[in-house]
Tab-separated table of C-alpha atoms in Angstrom:
chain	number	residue	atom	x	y	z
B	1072	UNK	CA	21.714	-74.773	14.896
B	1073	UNK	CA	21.094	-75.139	18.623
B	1074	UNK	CA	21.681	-71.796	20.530
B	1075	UNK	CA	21.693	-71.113	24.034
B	1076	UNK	CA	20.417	-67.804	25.302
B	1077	UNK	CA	17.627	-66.562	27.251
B	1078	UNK	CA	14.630	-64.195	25.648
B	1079	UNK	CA	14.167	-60.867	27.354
B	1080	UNK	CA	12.010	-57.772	27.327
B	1081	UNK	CA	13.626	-54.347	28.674
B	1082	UNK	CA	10.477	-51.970	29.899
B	1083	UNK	CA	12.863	-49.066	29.806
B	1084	UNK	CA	11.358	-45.371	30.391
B	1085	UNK	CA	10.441	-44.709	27.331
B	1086	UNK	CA	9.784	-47.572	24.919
B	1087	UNK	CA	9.761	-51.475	24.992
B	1088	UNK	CA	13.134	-53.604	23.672
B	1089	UNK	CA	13.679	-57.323	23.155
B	1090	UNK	CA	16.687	-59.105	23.544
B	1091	UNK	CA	18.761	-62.390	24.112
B	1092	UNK	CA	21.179	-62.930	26.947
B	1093	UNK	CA	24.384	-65.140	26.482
B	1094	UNK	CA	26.631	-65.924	28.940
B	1095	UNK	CA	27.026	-65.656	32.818
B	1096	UNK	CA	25.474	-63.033	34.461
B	1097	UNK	CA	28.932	-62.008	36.283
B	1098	UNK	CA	30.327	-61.934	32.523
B	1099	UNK	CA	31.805	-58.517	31.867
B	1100	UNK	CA	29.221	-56.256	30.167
B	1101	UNK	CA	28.646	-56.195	26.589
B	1102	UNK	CA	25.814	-54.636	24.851
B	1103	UNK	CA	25.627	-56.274	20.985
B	1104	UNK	CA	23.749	-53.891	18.800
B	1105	UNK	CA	22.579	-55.417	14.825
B	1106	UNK	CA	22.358	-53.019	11.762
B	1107	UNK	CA	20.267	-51.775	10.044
B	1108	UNK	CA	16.645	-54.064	8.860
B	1109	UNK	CA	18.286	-57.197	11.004
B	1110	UNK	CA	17.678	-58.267	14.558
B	1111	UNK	CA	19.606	-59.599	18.105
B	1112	UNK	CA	19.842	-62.488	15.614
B	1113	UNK	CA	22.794	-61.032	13.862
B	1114	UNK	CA	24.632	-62.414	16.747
B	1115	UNK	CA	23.353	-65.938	17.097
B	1116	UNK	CA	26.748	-67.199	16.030
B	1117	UNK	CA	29.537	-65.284	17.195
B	1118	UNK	CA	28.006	-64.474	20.457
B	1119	UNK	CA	28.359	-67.849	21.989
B	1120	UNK	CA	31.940	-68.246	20.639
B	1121	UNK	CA	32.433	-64.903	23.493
B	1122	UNK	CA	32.581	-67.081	26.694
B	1123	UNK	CA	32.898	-65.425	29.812
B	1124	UNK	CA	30.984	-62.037	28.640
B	1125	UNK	CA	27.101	-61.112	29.435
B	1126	UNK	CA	26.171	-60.222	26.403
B	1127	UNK	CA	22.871	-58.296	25.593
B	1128	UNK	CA	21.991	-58.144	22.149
B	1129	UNK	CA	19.481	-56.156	21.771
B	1130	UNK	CA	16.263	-55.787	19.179
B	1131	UNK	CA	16.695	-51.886	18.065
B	1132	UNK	CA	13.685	-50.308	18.512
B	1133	UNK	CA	11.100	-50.618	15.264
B	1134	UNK	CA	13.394	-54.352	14.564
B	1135	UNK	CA	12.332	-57.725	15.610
B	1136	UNK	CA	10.324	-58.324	18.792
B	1137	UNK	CA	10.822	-54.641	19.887
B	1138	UNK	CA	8.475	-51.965	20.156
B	1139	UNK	CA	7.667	-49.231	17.356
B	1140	UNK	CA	8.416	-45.848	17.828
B	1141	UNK	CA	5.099	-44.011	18.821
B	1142	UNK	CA	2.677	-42.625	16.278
B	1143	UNK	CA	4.929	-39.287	14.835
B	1144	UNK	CA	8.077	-40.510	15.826
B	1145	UNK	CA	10.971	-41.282	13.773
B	1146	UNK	CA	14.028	-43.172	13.823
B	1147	UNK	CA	16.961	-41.087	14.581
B	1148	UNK	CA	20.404	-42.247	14.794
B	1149	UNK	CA	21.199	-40.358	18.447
B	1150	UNK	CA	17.625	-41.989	19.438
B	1151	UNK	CA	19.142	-45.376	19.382
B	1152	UNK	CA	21.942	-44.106	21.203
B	1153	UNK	CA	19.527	-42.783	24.096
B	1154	UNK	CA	18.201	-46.513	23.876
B	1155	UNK	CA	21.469	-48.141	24.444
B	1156	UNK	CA	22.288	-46.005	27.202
B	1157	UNK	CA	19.133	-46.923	28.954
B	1158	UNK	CA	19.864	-50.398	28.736
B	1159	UNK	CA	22.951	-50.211	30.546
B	1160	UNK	CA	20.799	-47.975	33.299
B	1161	UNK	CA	18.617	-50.749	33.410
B	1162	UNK	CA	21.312	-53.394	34.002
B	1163	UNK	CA	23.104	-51.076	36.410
B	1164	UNK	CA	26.238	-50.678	34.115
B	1165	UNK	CA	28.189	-47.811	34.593
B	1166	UNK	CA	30.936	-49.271	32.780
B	1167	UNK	CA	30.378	-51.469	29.677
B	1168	UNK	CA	31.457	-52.575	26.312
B	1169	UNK	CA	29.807	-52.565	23.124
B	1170	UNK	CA	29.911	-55.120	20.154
B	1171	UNK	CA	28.322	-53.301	16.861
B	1172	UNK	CA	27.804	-54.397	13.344
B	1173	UNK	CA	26.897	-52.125	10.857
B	1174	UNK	CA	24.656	-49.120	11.923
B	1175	UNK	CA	24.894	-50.822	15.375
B	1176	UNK	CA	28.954	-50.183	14.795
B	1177	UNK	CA	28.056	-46.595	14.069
B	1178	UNK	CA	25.673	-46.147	17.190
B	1179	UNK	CA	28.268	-47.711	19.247
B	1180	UNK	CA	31.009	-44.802	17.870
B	1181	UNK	CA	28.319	-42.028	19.006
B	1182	UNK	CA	27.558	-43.359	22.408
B	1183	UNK	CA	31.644	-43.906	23.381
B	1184	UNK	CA	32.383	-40.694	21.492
B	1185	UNK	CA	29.548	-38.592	23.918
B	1186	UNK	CA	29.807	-40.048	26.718
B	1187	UNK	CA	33.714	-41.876	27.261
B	1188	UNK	CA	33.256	-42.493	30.973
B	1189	UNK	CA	30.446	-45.240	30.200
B	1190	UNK	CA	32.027	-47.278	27.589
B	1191	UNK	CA	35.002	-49.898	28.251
B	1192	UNK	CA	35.725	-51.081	24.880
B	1193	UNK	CA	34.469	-51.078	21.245
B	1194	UNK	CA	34.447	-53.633	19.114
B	1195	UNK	CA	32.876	-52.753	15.087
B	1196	UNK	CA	32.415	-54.857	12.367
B	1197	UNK	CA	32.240	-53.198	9.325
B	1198	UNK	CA	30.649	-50.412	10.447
B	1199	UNK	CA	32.377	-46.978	12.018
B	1200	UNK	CA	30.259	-44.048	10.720
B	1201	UNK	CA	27.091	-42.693	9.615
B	1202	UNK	CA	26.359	-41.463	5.925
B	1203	UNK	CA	27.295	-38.151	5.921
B	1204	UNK	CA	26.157	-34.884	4.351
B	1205	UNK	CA	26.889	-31.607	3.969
B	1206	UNK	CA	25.150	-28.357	4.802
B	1207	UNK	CA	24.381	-26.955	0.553
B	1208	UNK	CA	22.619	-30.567	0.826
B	1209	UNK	CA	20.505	-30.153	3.665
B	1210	UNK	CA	17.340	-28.624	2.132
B	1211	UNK	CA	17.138	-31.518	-0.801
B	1212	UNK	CA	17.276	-34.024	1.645
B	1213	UNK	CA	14.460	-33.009	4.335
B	1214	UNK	CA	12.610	-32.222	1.190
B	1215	UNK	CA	13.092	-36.014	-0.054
B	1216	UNK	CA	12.100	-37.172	4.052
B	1217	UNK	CA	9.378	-35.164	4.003
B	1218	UNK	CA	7.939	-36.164	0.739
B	1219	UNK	CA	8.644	-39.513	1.681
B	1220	UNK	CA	6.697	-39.285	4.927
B	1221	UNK	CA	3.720	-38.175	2.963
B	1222	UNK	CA	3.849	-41.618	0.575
B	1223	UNK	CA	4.542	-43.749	3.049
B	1224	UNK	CA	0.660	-44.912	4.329
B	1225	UNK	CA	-0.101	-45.500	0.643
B	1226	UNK	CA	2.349	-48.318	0.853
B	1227	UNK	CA	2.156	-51.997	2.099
B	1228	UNK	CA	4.872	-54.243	3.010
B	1229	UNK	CA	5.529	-57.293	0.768
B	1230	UNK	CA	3.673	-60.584	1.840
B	1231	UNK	CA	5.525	-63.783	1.046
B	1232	UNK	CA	3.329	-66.717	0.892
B	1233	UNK	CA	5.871	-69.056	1.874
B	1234	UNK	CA	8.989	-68.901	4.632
B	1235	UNK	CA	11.679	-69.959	2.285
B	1236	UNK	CA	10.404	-66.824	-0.266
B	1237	UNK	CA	11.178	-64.221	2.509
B	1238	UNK	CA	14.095	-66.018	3.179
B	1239	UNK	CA	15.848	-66.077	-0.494
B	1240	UNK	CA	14.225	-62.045	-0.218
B	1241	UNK	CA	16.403	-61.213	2.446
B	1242	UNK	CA	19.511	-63.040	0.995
B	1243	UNK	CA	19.240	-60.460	-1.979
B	1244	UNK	CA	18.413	-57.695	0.642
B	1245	UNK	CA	21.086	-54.614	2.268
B	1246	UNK	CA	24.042	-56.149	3.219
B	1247	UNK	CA	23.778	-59.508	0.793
B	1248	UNK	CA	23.864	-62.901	3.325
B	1249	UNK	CA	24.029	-66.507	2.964
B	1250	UNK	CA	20.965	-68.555	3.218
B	1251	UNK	CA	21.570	-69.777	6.707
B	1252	UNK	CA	22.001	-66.229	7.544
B	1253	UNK	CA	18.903	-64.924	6.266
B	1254	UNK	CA	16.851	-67.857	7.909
B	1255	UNK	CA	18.671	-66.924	11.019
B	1256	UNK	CA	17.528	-63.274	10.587
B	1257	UNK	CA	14.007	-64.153	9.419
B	1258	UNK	CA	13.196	-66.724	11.922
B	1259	UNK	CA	12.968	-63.710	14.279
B	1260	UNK	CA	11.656	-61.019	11.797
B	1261	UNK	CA	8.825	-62.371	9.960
B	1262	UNK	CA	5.007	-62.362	11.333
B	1263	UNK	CA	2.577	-64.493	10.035
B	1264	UNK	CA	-0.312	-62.393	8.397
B	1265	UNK	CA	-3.054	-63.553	5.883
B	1266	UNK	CA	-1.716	-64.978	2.920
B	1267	UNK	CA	1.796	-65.840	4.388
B	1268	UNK	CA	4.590	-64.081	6.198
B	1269	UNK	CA	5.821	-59.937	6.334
B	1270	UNK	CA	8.487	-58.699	8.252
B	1271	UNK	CA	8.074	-57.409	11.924
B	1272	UNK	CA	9.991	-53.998	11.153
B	1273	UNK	CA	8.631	-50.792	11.098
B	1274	UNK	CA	7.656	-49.592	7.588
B	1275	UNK	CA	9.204	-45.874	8.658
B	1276	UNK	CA	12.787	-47.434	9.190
B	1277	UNK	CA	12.907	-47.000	5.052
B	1278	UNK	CA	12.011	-43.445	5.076
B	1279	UNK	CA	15.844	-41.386	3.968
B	1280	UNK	CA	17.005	-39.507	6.845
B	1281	UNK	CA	15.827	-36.307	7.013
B	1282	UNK	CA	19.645	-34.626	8.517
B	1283	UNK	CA	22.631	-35.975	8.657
B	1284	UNK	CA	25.754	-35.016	10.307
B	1285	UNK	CA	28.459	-33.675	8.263
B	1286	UNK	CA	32.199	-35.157	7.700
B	1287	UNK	CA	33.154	-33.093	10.606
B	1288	UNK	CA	30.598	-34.097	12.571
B	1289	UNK	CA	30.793	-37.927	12.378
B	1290	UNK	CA	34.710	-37.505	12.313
B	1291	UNK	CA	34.848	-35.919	15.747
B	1292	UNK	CA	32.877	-38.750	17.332
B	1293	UNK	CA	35.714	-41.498	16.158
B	1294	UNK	CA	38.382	-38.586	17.342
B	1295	UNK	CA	36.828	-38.465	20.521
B	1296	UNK	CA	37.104	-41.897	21.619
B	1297	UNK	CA	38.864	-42.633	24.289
B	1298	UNK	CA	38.524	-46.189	24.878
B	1299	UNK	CA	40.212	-49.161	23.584
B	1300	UNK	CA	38.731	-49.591	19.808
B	1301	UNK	CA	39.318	-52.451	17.461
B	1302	UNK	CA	37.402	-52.863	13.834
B	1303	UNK	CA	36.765	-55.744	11.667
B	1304	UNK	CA	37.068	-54.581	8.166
B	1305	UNK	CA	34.877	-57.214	5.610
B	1306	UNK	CA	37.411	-57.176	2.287
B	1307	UNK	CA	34.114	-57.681	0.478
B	1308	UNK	CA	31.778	-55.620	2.877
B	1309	UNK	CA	30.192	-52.243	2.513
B	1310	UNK	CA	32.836	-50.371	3.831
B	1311	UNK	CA	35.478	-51.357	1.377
B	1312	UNK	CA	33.277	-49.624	-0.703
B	1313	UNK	CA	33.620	-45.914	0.638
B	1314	UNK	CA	36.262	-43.910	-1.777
B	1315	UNK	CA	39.449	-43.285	-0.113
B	1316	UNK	CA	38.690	-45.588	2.823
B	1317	UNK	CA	42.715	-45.944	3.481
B	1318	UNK	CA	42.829	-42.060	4.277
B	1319	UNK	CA	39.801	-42.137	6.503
B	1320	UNK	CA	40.944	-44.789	8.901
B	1321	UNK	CA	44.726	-43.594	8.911
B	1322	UNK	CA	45.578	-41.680	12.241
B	1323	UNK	CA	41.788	-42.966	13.812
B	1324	UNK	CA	42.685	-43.852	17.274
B	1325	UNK	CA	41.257	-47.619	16.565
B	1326	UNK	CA	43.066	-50.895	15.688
B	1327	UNK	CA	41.717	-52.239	12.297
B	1328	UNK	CA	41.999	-56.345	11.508
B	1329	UNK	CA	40.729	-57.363	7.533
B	1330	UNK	CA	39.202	-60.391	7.669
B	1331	UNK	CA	37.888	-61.920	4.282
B	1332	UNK	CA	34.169	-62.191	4.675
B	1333	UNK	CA	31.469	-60.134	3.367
B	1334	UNK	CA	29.117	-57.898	5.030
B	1335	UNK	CA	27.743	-60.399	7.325
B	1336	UNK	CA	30.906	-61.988	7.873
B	1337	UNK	CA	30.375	-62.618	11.795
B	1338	UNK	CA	26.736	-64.504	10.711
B	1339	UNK	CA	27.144	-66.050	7.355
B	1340	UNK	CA	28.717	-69.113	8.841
B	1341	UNK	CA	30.595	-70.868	11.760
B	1342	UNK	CA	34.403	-69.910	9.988
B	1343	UNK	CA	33.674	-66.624	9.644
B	1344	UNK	CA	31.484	-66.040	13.158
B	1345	UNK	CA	34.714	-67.833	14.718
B	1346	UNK	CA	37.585	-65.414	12.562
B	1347	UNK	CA	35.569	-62.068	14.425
B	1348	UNK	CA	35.378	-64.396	17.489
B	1349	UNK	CA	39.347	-64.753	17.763
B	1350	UNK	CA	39.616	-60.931	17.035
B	1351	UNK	CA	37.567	-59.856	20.100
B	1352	UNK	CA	37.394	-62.571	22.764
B	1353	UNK	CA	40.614	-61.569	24.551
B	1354	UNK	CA	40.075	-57.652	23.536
B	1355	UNK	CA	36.444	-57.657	25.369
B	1356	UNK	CA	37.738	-59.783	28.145
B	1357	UNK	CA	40.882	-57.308	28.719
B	1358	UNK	CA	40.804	-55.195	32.169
C-alpha cells in the first residue's frame, strides 16, 4: 500500500522519538500513540482516512525507530505520558487531541485525566485503562519484576531467518492481526542482524510491571476527564474480554461506538481502518 507521510525524529529533553507526520501542518493537532510491542505503523491506515488533522504518530520510546530508555531505566506507564507531553512542547501545542490504541488508549486517559487544560479530545480504540492491582498484591508483583530484571541479560531475542517468519510471528503475537497488518508492523520493527531479522524493541518492555495502580486509581483518571471522549469498543478485542465490562463503562463520562473488528480493527484492513475513520473524523475535527 502506498502511504503518504513524512519520517521524523523528535530530540526532546530527555530521550530521542521517531515518528510519521500526516496531513497539513495547519491540521488541528493530534498526537496518535500505538500499543503495546507495535509502532507509528499501527496507524498507516486509518491515519490518512483523517484529512484535515496533523497527525503525529509517534514511535513510544524502546518501539520502532525510537530511542531505548537509558541503561537502568524502565518503562513506566506515567513515563510515556511525560513523553507525550513533551511532544506537544516541542510542536508548541498547548491544546491538542490524542488518538490511542491500546496502551497508547490508556496513556492518552492519564495525560487528559492529569492535566485537562492540554488535551482537546480523546479518541480510544480498545483501550481505556491500565491492568490494575491491588495493594495485598503489591509485594508478589515487585518480587516477580525484580526477579525478572535479574533473568533478563541471560536472554536473547528470537532471530528469524526470513521476513515472512517474523511476520506470521507477529500475526500469532499480543493483540492477534492479519497478515497485512503484521507486515505493516514489521516493516518498521525488524533489524537485520546475522542470520536474519529481530525486532527493534527493547528486550525490557517484557519485563511485568513492577506497581500498578489500583481500581481506584485508574478509575479516577477516566472520572477526571473533562474533555470530549469517544471509544471504539472491538466486539472481538481485548477489552470485551475484561469481566463485567458493561458495569465499568456505565456512568464513564465517554461515548462508546462497537464496531465488529478485532483488536487491531483500525489496521487489519481498509473496511475496518475506514469504520474507526467514520467514528472520529468529524469528532477530532469538532471546535
Amino acid at each position: 500500500m502506498s502511504i503518504n507521510f513524512e519520517e521524523v525524529r523528535l530530540r526532546l529533553p530527555h530521550i530521542e522519538l521517531a515518528a510519521h507526520l500526516y496531513g497539513p501542518e495547519d491540521g488541528r493537532p493530534v498526537i496518535a500513540l500505538h500499543g503495546w510491542l507495535d509502532n507509528a505503523a499501527s496507524f498507516a491506515r486509518l491515519a490518512p482516512k483523517l484529512s484535515g488533522l496533523r497527525i503525529v504518530a509517534l514511535d513510544f520510546a524502546g518501539h520502532g525507530h525510537s530511542d531505548h530508555r537509558p541503561a537502568g531505566g524502565s518503562y513506566a506507564i506515567w513515563d510515556y505520558v511525560h513523553d507525550v507531553l513533551q511532544v506537544a512542547e516541542q510542536f508548541g501545542w498547548q491544546r491538542f487531541s490524542l488518538l490511542g490504541h491500546s496502551m497508547g488508549a490508556i496513556v492518552s486517559v492519564l495525560l487528559a485525566g492529569a492535566m485537562p487544560e492540554r488535551v482537546e479530545r480523546l479518541a480510544l480504540i480498545d483501550g481505556l485503562m491500565p491492568y490494575t492491582g491491588e495493594a495485598d498484591t503489591a509485594p508478589g508483583k515487585l518480587g516477580e519484576a525484580l526477579r525478572a530484571q535479574l533473568t533478563l541479560a541471560g536472554k536473547r531475542k528470537p532471530v528469524y531467518a526470513e521476513f515472512e517468519r517474523a511476520v506470521k510471528a507477529r500475526m500469532q503475537g499480543v493483540g492477534a492481526v492479519t497478515y497485512e497488518a503484521a507486515e505493516l508492523l514489521a516493516q518498521r520493527g525488524l533489524m537485520p542482524v546475522p542470520g536474519g531479522y529481530t525486532w527493534r524493541t527493547d528486550s525490557r518492555l517484557t519485563l511485568p510491571s513492577p506497581l500498578r495502580l489500583t481500581q481506584a486509581h485508574a478509575m479516577a483518571f477516566v472520572q477526571a476527564l473533562r474533555c470530549p471522549s469517544k471509544l471504539v469498543l472491538a466486539e472481538q478485542g481485548m477489552l470485551q474480554a475484561q469481566p463485567q465490562l458493561s458495569e465499568l463503562l456505565s456512568g464513564l463520562p465517554l461515548e462508546v461506538v462497537r464496531l465488529a473488528g478485532g483488536h487491531h480493527l483500525h489496521l487489519d484492513d481498509e473496511f475496518g481502518a475506514q469504520l474507526v475513520a467514520d467514528c472520529f473524523k468529524a469528532f477530532l475535527q469538532a471546535s
